[in-house]
Coordinates of C-alpha atoms and ligand atoms in Angstrom, one line a residue:
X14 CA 174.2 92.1 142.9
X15 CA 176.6 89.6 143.1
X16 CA 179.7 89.0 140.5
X17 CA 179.3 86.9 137.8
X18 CA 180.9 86.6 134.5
X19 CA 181.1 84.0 131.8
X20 CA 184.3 82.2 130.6
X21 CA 184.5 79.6 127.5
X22 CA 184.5 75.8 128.7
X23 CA 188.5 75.8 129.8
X24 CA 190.9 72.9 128.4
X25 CA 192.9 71.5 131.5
X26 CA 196.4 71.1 130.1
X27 CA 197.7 68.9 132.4
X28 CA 196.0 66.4 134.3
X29 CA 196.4 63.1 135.7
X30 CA 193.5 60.7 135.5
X31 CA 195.7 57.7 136.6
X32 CA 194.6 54.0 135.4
X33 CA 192.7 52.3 138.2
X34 CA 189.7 53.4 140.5
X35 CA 190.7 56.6 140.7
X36 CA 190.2 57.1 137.2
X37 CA 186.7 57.3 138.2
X38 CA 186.8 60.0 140.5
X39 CA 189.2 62.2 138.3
X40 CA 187.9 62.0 134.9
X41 CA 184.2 62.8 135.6
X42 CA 185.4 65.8 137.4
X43 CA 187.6 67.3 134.3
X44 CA 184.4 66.3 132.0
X45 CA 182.4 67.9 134.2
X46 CA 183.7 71.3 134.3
X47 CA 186.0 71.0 130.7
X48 CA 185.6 71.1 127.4
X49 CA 188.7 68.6 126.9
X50 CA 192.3 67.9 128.6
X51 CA 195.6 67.4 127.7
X52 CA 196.1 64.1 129.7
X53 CA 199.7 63.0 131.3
X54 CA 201.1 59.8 130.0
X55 CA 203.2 58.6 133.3
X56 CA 201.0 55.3 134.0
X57 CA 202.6 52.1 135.0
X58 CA 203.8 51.2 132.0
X59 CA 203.9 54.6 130.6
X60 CA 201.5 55.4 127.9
X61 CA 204.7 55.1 124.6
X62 CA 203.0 54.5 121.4
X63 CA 199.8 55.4 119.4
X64 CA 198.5 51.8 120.3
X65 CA 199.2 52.5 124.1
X66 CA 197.1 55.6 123.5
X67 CA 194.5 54.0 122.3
X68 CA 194.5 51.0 124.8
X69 CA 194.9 53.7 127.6
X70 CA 191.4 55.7 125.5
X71 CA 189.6 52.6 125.5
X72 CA 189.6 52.4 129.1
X73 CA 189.1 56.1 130.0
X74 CA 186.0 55.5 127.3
X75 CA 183.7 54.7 130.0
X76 CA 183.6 58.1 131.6
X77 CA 184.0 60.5 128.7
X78 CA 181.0 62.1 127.0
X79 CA 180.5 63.2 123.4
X80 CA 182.0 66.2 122.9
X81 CA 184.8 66.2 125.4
X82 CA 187.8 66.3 123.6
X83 CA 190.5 63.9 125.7
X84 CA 194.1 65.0 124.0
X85 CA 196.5 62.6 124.5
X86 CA 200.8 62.6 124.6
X87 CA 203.5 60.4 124.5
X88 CA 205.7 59.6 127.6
X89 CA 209.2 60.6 126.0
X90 CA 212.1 57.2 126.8
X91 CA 215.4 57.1 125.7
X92 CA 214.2 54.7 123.3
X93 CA 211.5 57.0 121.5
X94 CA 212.1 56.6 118.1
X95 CA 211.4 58.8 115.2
X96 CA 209.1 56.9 113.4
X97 CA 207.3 56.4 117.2
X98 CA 206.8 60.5 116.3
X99 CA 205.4 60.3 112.9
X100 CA 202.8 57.5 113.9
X101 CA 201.8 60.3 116.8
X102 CA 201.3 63.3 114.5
X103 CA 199.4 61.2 112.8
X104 CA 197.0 60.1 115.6
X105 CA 193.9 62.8 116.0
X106 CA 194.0 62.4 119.4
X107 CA 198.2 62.8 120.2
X108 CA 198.6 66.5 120.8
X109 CA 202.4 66.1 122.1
X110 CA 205.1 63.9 124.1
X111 CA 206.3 64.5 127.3
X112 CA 209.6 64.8 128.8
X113 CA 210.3 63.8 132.6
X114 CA 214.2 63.7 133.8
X115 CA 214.6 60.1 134.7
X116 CA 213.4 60.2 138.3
X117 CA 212.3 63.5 138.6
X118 CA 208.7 62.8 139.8
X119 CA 205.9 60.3 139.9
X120 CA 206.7 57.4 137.6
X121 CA 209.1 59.2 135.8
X122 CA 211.5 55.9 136.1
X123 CA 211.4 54.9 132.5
X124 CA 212.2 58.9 131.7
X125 CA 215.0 60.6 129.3
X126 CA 218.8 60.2 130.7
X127 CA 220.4 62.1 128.0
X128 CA 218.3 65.1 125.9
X129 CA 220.6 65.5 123.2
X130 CA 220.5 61.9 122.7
X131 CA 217.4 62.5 121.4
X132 CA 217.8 65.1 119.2
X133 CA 216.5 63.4 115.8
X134 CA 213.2 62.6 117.8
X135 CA 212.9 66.2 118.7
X136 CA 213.1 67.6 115.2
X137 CA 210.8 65.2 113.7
X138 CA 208.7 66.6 116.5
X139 CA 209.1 70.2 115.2
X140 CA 208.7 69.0 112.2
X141 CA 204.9 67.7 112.5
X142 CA 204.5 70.8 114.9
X143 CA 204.2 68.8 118.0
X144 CA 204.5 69.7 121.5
X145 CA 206.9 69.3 123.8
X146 CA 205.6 69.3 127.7
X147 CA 208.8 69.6 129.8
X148 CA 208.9 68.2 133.8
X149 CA 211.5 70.9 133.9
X150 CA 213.4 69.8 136.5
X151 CA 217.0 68.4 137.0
X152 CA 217.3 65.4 139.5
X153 CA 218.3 66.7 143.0
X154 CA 221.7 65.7 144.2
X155 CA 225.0 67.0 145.6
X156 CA 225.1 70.4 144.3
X157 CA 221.5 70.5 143.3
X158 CA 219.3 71.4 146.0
X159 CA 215.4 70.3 145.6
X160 CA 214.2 73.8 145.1
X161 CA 217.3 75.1 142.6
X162 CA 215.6 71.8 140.3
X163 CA 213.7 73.8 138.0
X164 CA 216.5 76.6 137.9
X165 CA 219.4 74.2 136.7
X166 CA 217.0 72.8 134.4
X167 CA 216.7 76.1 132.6
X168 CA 219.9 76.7 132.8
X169 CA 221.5 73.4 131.3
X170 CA 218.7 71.7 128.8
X171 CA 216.0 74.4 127.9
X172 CA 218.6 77.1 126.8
X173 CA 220.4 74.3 124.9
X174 CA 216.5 73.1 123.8
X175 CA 215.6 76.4 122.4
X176 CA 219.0 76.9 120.4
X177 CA 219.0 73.7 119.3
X178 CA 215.9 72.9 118.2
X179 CA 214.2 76.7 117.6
X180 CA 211.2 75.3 115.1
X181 CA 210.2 73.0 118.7
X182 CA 207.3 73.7 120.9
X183 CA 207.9 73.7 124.5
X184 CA 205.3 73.9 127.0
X185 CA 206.9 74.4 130.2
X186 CA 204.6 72.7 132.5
X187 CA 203.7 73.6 135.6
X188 CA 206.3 76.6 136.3
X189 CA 207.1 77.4 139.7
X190 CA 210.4 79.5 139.6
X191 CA 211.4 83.2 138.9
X192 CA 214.4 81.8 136.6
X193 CA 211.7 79.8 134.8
X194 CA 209.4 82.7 134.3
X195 CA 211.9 85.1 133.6
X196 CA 212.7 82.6 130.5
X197 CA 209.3 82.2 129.2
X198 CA 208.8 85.6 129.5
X199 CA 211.5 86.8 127.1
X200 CA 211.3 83.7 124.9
X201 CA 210.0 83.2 121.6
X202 CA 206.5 82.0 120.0
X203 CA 207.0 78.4 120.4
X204 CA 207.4 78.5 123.9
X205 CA 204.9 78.7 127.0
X206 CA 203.8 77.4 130.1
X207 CA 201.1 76.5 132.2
X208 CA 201.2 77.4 136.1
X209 CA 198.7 75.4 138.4
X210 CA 196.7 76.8 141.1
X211 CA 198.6 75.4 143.5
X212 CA 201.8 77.6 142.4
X213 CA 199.4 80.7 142.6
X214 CA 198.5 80.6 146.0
X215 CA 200.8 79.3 147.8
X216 CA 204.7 79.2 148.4
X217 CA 207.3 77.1 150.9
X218 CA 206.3 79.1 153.9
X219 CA 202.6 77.8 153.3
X220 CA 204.3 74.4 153.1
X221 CA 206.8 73.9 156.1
X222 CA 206.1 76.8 158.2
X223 CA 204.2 75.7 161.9
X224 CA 203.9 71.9 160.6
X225 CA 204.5 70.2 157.6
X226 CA 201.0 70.1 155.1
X227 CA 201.2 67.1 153.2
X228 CA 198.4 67.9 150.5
X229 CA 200.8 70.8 149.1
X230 CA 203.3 68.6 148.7
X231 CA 203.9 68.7 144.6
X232 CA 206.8 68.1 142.2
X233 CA 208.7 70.7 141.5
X234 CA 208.1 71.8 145.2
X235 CA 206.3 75.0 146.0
X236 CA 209.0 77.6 146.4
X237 CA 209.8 81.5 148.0
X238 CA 207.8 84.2 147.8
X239 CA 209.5 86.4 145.3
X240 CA 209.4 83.0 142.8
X241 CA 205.6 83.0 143.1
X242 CA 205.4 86.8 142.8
X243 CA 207.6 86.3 139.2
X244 CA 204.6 84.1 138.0
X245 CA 202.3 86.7 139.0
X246 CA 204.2 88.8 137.1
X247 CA 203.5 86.9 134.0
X248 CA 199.5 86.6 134.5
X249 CA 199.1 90.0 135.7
X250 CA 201.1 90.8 132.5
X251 CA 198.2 89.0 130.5
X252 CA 201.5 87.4 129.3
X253 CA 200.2 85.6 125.8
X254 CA 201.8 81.8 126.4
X255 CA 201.3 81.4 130.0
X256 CA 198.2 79.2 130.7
X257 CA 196.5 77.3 133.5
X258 CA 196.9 73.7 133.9
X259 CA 195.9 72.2 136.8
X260 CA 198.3 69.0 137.7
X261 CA 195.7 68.0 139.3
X262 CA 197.1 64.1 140.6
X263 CA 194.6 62.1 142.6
X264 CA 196.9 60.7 145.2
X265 CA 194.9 58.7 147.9
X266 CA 195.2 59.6 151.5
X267 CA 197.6 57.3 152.9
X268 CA 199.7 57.7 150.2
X269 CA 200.2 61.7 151.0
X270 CA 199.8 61.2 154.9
X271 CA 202.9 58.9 155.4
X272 CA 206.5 58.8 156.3
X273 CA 207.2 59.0 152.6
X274 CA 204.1 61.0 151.3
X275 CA 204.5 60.9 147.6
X276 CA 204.0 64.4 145.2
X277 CA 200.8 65.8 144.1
X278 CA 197.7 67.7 144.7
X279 CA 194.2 67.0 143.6
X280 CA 192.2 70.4 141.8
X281 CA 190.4 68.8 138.9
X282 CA 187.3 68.3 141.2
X283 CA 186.7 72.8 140.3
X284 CA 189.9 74.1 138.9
X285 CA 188.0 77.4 138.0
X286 CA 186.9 78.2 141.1
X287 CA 190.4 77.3 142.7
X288 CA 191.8 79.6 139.7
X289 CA 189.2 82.2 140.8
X290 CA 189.8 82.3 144.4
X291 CA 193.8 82.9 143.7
X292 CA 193.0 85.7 141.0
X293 CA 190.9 87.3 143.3
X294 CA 193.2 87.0 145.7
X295 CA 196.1 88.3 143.8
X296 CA 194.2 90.7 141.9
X297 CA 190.6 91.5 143.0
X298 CA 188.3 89.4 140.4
X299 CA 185.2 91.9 140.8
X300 CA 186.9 94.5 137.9
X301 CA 186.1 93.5 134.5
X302 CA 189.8 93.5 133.4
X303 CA 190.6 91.4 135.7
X304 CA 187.5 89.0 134.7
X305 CA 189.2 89.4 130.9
X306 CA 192.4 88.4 131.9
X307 CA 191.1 85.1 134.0
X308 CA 188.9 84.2 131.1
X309 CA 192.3 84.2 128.6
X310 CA 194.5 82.3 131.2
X311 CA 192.0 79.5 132.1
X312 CA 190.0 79.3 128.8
X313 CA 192.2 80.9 125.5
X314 CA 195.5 81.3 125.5
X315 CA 196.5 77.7 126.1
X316 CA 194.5 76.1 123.7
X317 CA 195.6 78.9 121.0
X318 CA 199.1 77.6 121.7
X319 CA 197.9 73.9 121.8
X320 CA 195.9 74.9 118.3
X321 CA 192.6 73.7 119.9
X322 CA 189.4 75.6 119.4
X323 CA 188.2 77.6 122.2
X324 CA 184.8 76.1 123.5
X325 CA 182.0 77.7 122.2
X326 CA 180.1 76.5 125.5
X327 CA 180.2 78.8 128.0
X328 CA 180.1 78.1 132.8
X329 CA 179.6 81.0 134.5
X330 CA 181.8 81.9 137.1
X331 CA 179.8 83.6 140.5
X332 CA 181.2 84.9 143.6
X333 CA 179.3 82.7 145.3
X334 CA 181.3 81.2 148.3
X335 CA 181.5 77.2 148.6
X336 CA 183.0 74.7 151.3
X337 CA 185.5 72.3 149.6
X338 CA 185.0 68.5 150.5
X339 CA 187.0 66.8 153.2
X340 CA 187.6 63.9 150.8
X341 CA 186.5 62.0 148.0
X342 CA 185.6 58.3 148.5
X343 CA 187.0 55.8 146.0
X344 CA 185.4 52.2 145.2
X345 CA 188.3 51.0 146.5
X346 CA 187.6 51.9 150.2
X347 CA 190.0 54.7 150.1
X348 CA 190.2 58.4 150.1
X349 CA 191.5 61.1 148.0
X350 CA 192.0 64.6 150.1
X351 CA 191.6 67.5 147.5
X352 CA 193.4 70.8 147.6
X353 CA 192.1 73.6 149.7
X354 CA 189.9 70.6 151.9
X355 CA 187.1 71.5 154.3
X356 CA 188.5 75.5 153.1
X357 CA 186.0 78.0 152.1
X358 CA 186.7 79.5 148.4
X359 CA 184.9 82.5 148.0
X360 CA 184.3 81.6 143.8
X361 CA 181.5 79.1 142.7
X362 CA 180.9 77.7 138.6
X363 CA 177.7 77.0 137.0
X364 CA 176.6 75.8 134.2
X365 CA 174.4 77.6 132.1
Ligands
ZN21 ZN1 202.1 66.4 136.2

């Protein structure tokens, strides 16, 4: 008989849906499989203030059903003020604000230059009991190389974060390194992470090695072996605060097949197939342990941390193999090429 197993609708805690025709390709594919989503506010103008919230929630409107539970956040500036915090708490929809380094990835231009500048903001954060989501990443430069990012990071604004402002949640968002798991493992309650699937599959070798692959291209950069295996660690661990959340960034074609391909890959078309086909990979997702463990990461312990109901709706998840798509056409004439393209995964989700 072939696997099956059942998993509460799953939250995606980090997404991209963008702000122009390839909002319609990305947010039917979150709706479709999720029971909400934490959605990234790094548009152009970033998303800064309740009323750019609900501006940015009047457009999305269109492809969102009833039920669906679109969770907002705040693009953190240097100018983020505290009463820009209290109107959020105060907003149903605002779940959080995040932090991107000035320049550390897409649109991150308008981004935080100095952390402890904002100090204030970040206790009337804790305060309400918001979440921080973290690009954790320094910018690259002499003496920083672009896979030591996340690392120096740690090292020089989460430690002084966490001691600093111990009441805050962090969400460490999409964690790539064995420094940054090694943290999130020993730290305290209020701090977590999500990992995407591109971070469990794959590492640098997968990357670079016998031609460059411009669809794994991501921010912060897939990176060695052993740093994957530390994230393993973590979800093998059934670690309590480490989550999925996808990424997923719908970056067309010609954008990622370039001279300058820009960062991202595209998963919100199935993220819990693409989660299924690395557990199984990892860990063989035919034992019912293993099945318990996948349902937590992609469905529970996120949106305990979040303070979201778990879904009460249920997909089933079959081992049931399935071709990805080449592409996805936008209106716009272009293409978006998602992760794992024209690649068999061996995992397949229905609704039931
Ligand atoms: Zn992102």
């Amino acid at each position: 008989m072939t696997t099956r197993f059942t998993i509460p609708r799953p939250y995606d805690l980090h997404v991209h849906w963008r702000d122009d025709d390839r909002t319609a390709l990305a947010v039917p594919h979150t709706v479709a499989q999720c029971a909400g989503a934490v959605v990234m506010p790094n548009l152009v103008p970033p998303v800064r203030t309740v009323a750019d919230v609900d501006a940015y929630l009047s457009r999305l409107s269109p492809y969102l059903t009833e039920g669906f539970a679109p969770m907002m956040t705040l693009y953190l500036t240097d100018d983020t003020t505290v009463e820009d915090i209290a109107a959020a708490a105060a907003h149903p929809r605002v779940v959080g604000c995040k932090l991107y380094p000035a320049g550390a990835t897409t649109n991150s231009h308008a981004g935080v230059t100095d952390l402890q500048a904002l100090r204030p903001v970040l206790e009337a954060m804790a305060e309400r009991g918001m979440v921080l989501l973290a690009h954790g990443e320094v910018l690259a430069g002499p003496g920083v190389d672009i896979f030591e990012k996340e690392a120096r990071w740690v090292e020089t604004q989460l430690t002084w974060l966490t001691q600093t402002v111990p009441e805050l949640k962090i969400s460490c968002e999409h964690m790539t390194s064995a420094v940054m798991a090694e943290f999130v493992g020993s730290a305290g309650p209020n701090v977590g992470g999500s990992v995407t699937p591109q971070h469990l599959l794959y590492d640098r070798n997968d990357l670079l090695e016998g031609g460059i692959k411009p669809h794994l291209y991501c921010l912060p950069i897939l990176k060695k072996h052993t740093d994957r295996a530390a994230l393993w660690r973590l979800v093998k661990d059934q670690h309590p605060r480490v989550w999925a959340g996808t990424d997923s960034a719908p970056h067309t074609r010609g954008r990622k097949e370039c001279a300058c391909g820009c960062a991202g890959c595209y998963s919100a078309y199935d993220m819990v197939s693409l989660y299924a086909e690395a557990f199984d990979r990892e860990l063989g997702l035919g034992a019912s342990a293993v099945q318990a463990n996948f349902r937590e990461f992609v469905a529970v312990r996120g949106a305990e941390f979040y303070g979201m109901e778990v879904s009460a709706e249920t997909l089933t998840v079959v081992a049931e193999p399935q071709v990805v798509p080449s592409h996805y056409d936008l209106a716009g004439g272009d293409t978006v090429v998602p992760l794992c393209a024209g690649e068999t995964l061996g995992w397949s989700v229905v609704s039931e």
